[in-house]
Tab-separated table of C-alpha atoms in Angstrom:
chain	number	residue	atom	x	y	z
B	1	MET	CA	0.000	0.000	0.000
B	2	ASN	CA	1.402	3.406	-0.960
B	3	PHE	CA	1.914	5.804	1.929
B	4	PHE	CA	1.111	8.955	-0.050
B	5	PRO	CA	-1.882	9.538	-2.313
B	6	ILE	CA	-1.067	10.397	-5.911
B	7	LYS	CA	-2.373	13.915	-5.362
B	8	ILE	CA	-1.763	15.463	-1.943
B	9	PRO	CA	-5.059	16.464	-0.273
B	10	LYS	CA	-5.566	20.044	0.868
B	11	ILE	CA	-5.883	18.913	4.496
B	12	ILE	CA	-2.270	17.645	4.474
B	13	LYS	CA	-1.076	21.000	3.152
B	14	ARG	CA	-2.961	22.769	5.938
B	15	ILE	CA	-1.472	20.502	8.614
B	16	PHE	CA	2.067	21.265	7.393
B	17	PRO	CA	1.869	24.877	6.159
B	18	ASN	CA	5.602	25.506	6.584
B	19	TYR	CA	6.424	23.022	3.846
B	20	VAL	CA	6.079	23.879	0.149
B	21	TRP	CA	3.560	21.661	-1.641
B	22	ASP	CA	2.838	23.705	-4.757
B	23	PHE	CA	3.097	27.219	-6.155
B	24	SER	CA	0.663	29.870	-7.214
B	25	SER	CA	1.268	31.118	-10.741
B	26	LYS	CA	-0.585	33.433	-13.088
B	27	GLY	CA	0.638	31.504	-16.103
B	28	LYS	CA	0.578	27.810	-16.932
B	29	THR	CA	3.603	26.499	-15.043
B	30	LEU	CA	4.600	23.067	-13.768
B	31	TYR	CA	7.567	22.181	-11.572
B	32	LEU	CA	9.212	18.865	-12.401
B	33	THR	CA	11.440	17.410	-9.705
B	34	PHE	CA	13.718	14.367	-9.713
B	35	ASP	CA	14.812	12.539	-6.567
B	36	ASP	CA	17.602	10.090	-5.690
B	37	GLY	CA	20.227	10.925	-8.324
B	38	PRO	CA	22.572	11.617	-9.808
B	39	THR	CA	22.699	8.259	-11.574
B	40	PRO	CA	24.892	8.533	-14.696
B	41	GLU	CA	22.844	6.700	-17.303
B	42	ILE	CA	19.345	7.791	-16.276
B	43	THR	CA	20.266	11.335	-15.240
B	44	LYS	CA	21.966	11.932	-18.597
B	45	TRP	CA	18.872	10.640	-20.409
B	46	THR	CA	16.681	12.872	-18.242
B	47	LEU	CA	18.755	15.952	-19.012
B	48	ASN	CA	18.603	15.263	-22.751
B	49	THR	CA	14.850	14.728	-22.596
B	50	LEU	CA	14.281	17.958	-20.680
B	51	LYS	CA	16.496	19.870	-23.095
B	52	SER	CA	14.545	18.617	-26.094
B	53	HIS	CA	11.435	20.269	-24.627
B	54	ASN	CA	13.198	23.406	-23.365
B	55	ALA	CA	12.222	22.393	-19.824
B	56	LYS	CA	13.933	23.218	-16.553
B	57	ALA	CA	13.648	21.089	-13.419
B	58	THR	CA	14.888	20.629	-9.873
B	59	PHE	CA	17.101	17.683	-8.902
B	60	PHE	CA	17.072	16.611	-5.254
B	61	CYS	CA	20.419	14.849	-5.033
B	62	ILE	CA	21.724	12.282	-2.594
B	63	GLY	CA	25.139	13.410	-1.369
B	64	ASN	CA	26.649	9.936	-1.616
B	65	ASN	CA	25.622	9.741	-5.278
B	66	VAL	CA	27.071	13.187	-5.949
B	67	GLU	CA	30.318	12.042	-4.370
B	68	LYS	CA	30.418	8.928	-6.578
B	69	HIS	CA	29.314	10.668	-9.780
B	70	PRO	CA	30.593	14.266	-9.718
B	71	GLU	CA	30.630	14.551	-13.516
B	72	THR	CA	26.928	13.773	-13.684
B	73	PHE	CA	26.217	16.293	-10.960
B	74	ILE	CA	28.150	18.930	-12.886
B	75	SER	CA	26.136	18.146	-16.007
B	76	ILE	CA	22.969	19.124	-14.119
B	77	LEU	CA	24.542	22.475	-13.287
B	78	LYS	CA	25.695	23.000	-16.868
B	79	GLU	CA	22.142	22.596	-18.128
B	80	GLY	CA	20.905	25.313	-15.779
B	81	HIS	CA	18.722	23.193	-13.536
B	82	THR	CA	18.262	23.755	-9.813
B	83	ILE	CA	19.850	21.500	-7.192
B	84	GLY	CA	18.240	20.456	-3.915
B	85	ASN	CA	19.424	18.387	-0.952
B	86	HIS	CA	18.058	14.859	-0.366
B	87	THR	CA	20.415	13.929	2.531
B	88	HIS	CA	23.737	12.161	2.104
B	89	ASN	CA	22.507	8.589	2.596
B	90	HIS	CA	18.786	8.770	1.818
B	91	LEU	CA	17.849	8.652	5.486
B	92	MET	CA	14.306	8.163	6.676
B	93	GLY	CA	13.673	10.968	9.145
B	94	TRP	CA	11.176	9.015	11.230
B	95	LYS	CA	13.860	6.429	12.056
B	96	THR	CA	16.748	8.857	12.591
B	97	SER	CA	17.636	11.149	15.483
B	98	LYS	CA	17.524	14.872	14.810
B	99	ASP	CA	21.272	15.365	15.264
B	100	VAL	CA	22.223	12.497	12.951
B	101	TYR	CA	19.700	13.665	10.352
B	102	LEU	CA	20.908	17.247	10.346
B	103	GLN	CA	24.537	16.171	10.127
B	104	ASN	CA	23.678	13.976	7.145
B	105	VAL	CA	22.039	16.935	5.411
B	106	ARG	CA	25.098	19.103	6.130
B	107	GLU	CA	27.410	16.422	4.724
B	108	ALA	CA	25.494	16.341	1.453
B	109	GLN	CA	25.351	20.135	1.252
B	110	LEU	CA	29.092	20.499	1.771
B	111	ILE	CA	29.891	18.093	-1.059
B	112	MET	CA	27.502	19.824	-3.455
B	113	ASP	CA	28.657	23.316	-2.494
B	114	ASP	CA	32.319	22.396	-2.939
B	115	LEU	CA	31.742	20.884	-6.376
B	116	HIS	CA	29.663	23.860	-7.417
B	117	SER	CA	32.308	26.357	-6.266
B	118	GLU	CA	35.083	24.522	-8.094
B	119	PHE	CA	32.989	24.315	-11.248
B	120	VAL	CA	32.222	28.049	-11.173
B	121	LYS	CA	35.922	28.881	-10.749
B	122	GLN	CA	36.877	26.768	-13.753
B	123	ASN	CA	33.984	27.856	-15.967
B	124	GLU	CA	33.461	31.551	-15.401
B	125	GLU	CA	31.986	31.912	-18.891
B	126	ILE	CA	29.063	29.619	-18.034
B	127	ASN	CA	26.063	31.158	-16.321
B	128	CYS	CA	25.719	28.434	-13.711
B	129	SER	CA	22.769	28.224	-11.331
B	130	GLU	CA	23.481	28.741	-7.648
B	131	ILE	CA	23.022	25.919	-5.168
B	132	LYS	CA	19.744	26.750	-3.458
B	133	LYS	CA	18.947	25.783	0.118
B	134	LEU	CA	16.150	23.483	-0.935
B	135	PHE	CA	15.491	20.210	0.858
B	136	ARG	CA	13.228	17.241	0.257
B	137	PRO	CA	13.040	14.510	2.883
B	138	PRO	CA	13.567	10.979	1.550
B	139	PHE	CA	10.319	8.985	1.582
B	140	GLY	CA	8.563	12.251	2.469
B	141	LYS	CA	9.022	11.276	6.122
B	142	ILE	CA	10.498	13.905	8.416
B	143	LYS	CA	10.029	14.639	12.107
B	144	ASN	CA	8.691	18.041	13.121
B	145	SER	CA	11.893	18.725	15.065
B	146	GLN	CA	14.028	17.978	12.000
B	147	GLY	CA	11.910	20.130	9.728
B	148	LYS	CA	11.888	23.032	12.181
B	149	ALA	CA	15.685	22.917	12.545
B	150	LEU	CA	16.219	22.873	8.774
B	151	ILE	CA	13.867	25.810	8.249
B	152	GLU	CA	15.635	27.743	10.999
B	153	SER	CA	18.960	27.124	9.212
B	154	GLY	CA	17.583	28.625	5.995
B	155	TYR	CA	16.213	25.664	4.057
B	156	LYS	CA	12.930	25.587	2.198
B	157	ILE	CA	11.388	22.139	2.548
B	158	ILE	CA	9.920	21.183	-0.798
B	159	MET	CA	7.348	18.411	-0.757
B	160	TRP	CA	5.079	17.838	-3.773
B	161	SER	CA	1.509	17.935	-5.011
B	162	VAL	CA	1.577	15.019	-7.493
B	163	ILE	CA	3.711	11.881	-7.456
B	164	ALA	CA	4.264	9.496	-10.362
B	165	TYR	CA	5.162	6.378	-8.330
B	166	ASP	CA	7.703	5.655	-11.046
B	167	TRP	CA	10.041	3.772	-8.695
B	168	ASP	CA	7.353	1.238	-7.766
B	169	HIS	CA	7.618	-1.829	-10.013
B	170	ARG	CA	4.044	-2.762	-9.086
B	171	THR	CA	2.853	0.412	-10.824
B	172	PRO	CA	2.508	-0.061	-14.611
B	173	LYS	CA	4.266	2.534	-16.716
B	174	GLU	CA	0.936	3.608	-18.218
B	175	GLN	CA	-0.385	4.280	-14.727
B	176	CYS	CA	2.626	6.466	-13.900
B	177	LEU	CA	1.762	8.613	-16.890
B	178	LYS	CA	-1.914	8.706	-15.928
B	179	ASN	CA	-1.010	9.719	-12.368
B	180	ILE	CA	0.523	12.926	-13.712
B	181	ILE	CA	-1.806	13.661	-16.635
B	182	ASP	CA	-4.941	13.318	-14.498
B	183	ASN	CA	-3.729	15.224	-11.443
B	184	ALA	CA	-1.228	17.938	-12.394
B	185	SER	CA	-2.445	21.501	-12.815
B	186	ASN	CA	-1.009	25.000	-12.773
B	187	GLY	CA	1.592	25.310	-10.002
B	188	SER	CA	1.903	21.581	-9.317
B	189	VAL	CA	5.182	20.173	-8.019
B	190	ILE	CA	5.635	16.780	-9.705
B	191	VAL	CA	7.888	13.990	-8.433
B	192	PHE	CA	9.877	11.663	-10.663
B	193	HIS	CA	13.090	9.776	-9.811
B	194	ASP	CA	16.346	9.681	-11.801
B	195	SER	CA	17.239	6.323	-10.259
B	196	ARG	CA	17.819	2.873	-11.731
B	197	LYS	CA	14.699	1.336	-10.234
B	198	ALA	CA	12.540	4.085	-11.769
B	199	THR	CA	14.106	3.809	-15.236
B	200	ARG	CA	11.398	1.795	-16.997
B	201	ASN	CA	8.465	3.869	-15.802
B	202	MET	CA	10.187	7.231	-15.962
B	203	LYS	CA	11.500	6.759	-19.501
B	204	TYR	CA	7.979	5.975	-20.615
B	205	ALA	CA	6.131	8.699	-18.710
B	206	LEU	CA	8.399	11.754	-18.757
B	207	PRO	CA	8.493	12.404	-22.546
B	208	LYS	CA	4.732	11.994	-22.747
B	209	VAL	CA	4.173	14.352	-19.798
B	210	LEU	CA	6.390	16.966	-21.433
B	211	GLU	CA	4.625	16.592	-24.764
B	212	HIS	CA	1.111	16.583	-23.300
B	213	PHE	CA	1.470	19.692	-21.180
B	214	SER	CA	3.596	21.566	-23.705
B	215	LYS	CA	0.771	21.211	-26.224
B	216	LYS	CA	-1.556	22.741	-23.637
B	217	GLY	CA	0.698	25.787	-23.310
B	218	TYR	CA	2.444	24.898	-20.057
B	219	ARG	CA	6.065	25.713	-19.339
B	220	PHE	CA	8.346	23.745	-17.017
B	221	GLU	CA	10.354	25.761	-14.515
B	222	ALA	CA	12.948	24.996	-11.841
B	223	ILE	CA	12.129	25.792	-8.234
B	224	GLU	CA	13.830	28.842	-6.833
B	225	ALA	CA	14.564	29.597	-3.179
B	226	VAL	CA	11.223	31.202	-2.357
């Protein structure tokens, strides 16, 4: 049984008003996000697919993956997408003490900040996006104490309004597409995953989501530090 509904109910947003679930926008705008990368083969495919539709997105990276695949992380920066923090080891907040959780977030942030700074120094001619203090809790499970501490240290906690369930092998690829098509609307924050286990479903659904909403006049933007 899936913990989260495909579309987050308004009551959940009211219970946790300090977290970002969606955005208000006068125009037709959607916010694609990708969790759990960077993963060389699927992240590269994702970047190429986004580029073909002139779409920007936000990548919530696991610090350990950034450490193992710095070139892939840099490629996200080169394409002008926004980076967010997804902890260093994909920790579940509900099962982790506050101090350990916060230290894990800091570890991931330090690695990403250092790589970003070095890249900017070596490529001054490239207009590279800054590393924003954006955070998404793995599994969407975070204790109130952890969330409060992160907000106090300057992070915006970005949740989502619609989730594809692309990582779940029990979910058919056609259903992943339907989850987004039927539930996304102006201002929605949409969750995909640039991870190996999501590859089949994501490669099927993402191009069709981009094509469907582009035809309806939507644009795809990265999340800024709001």
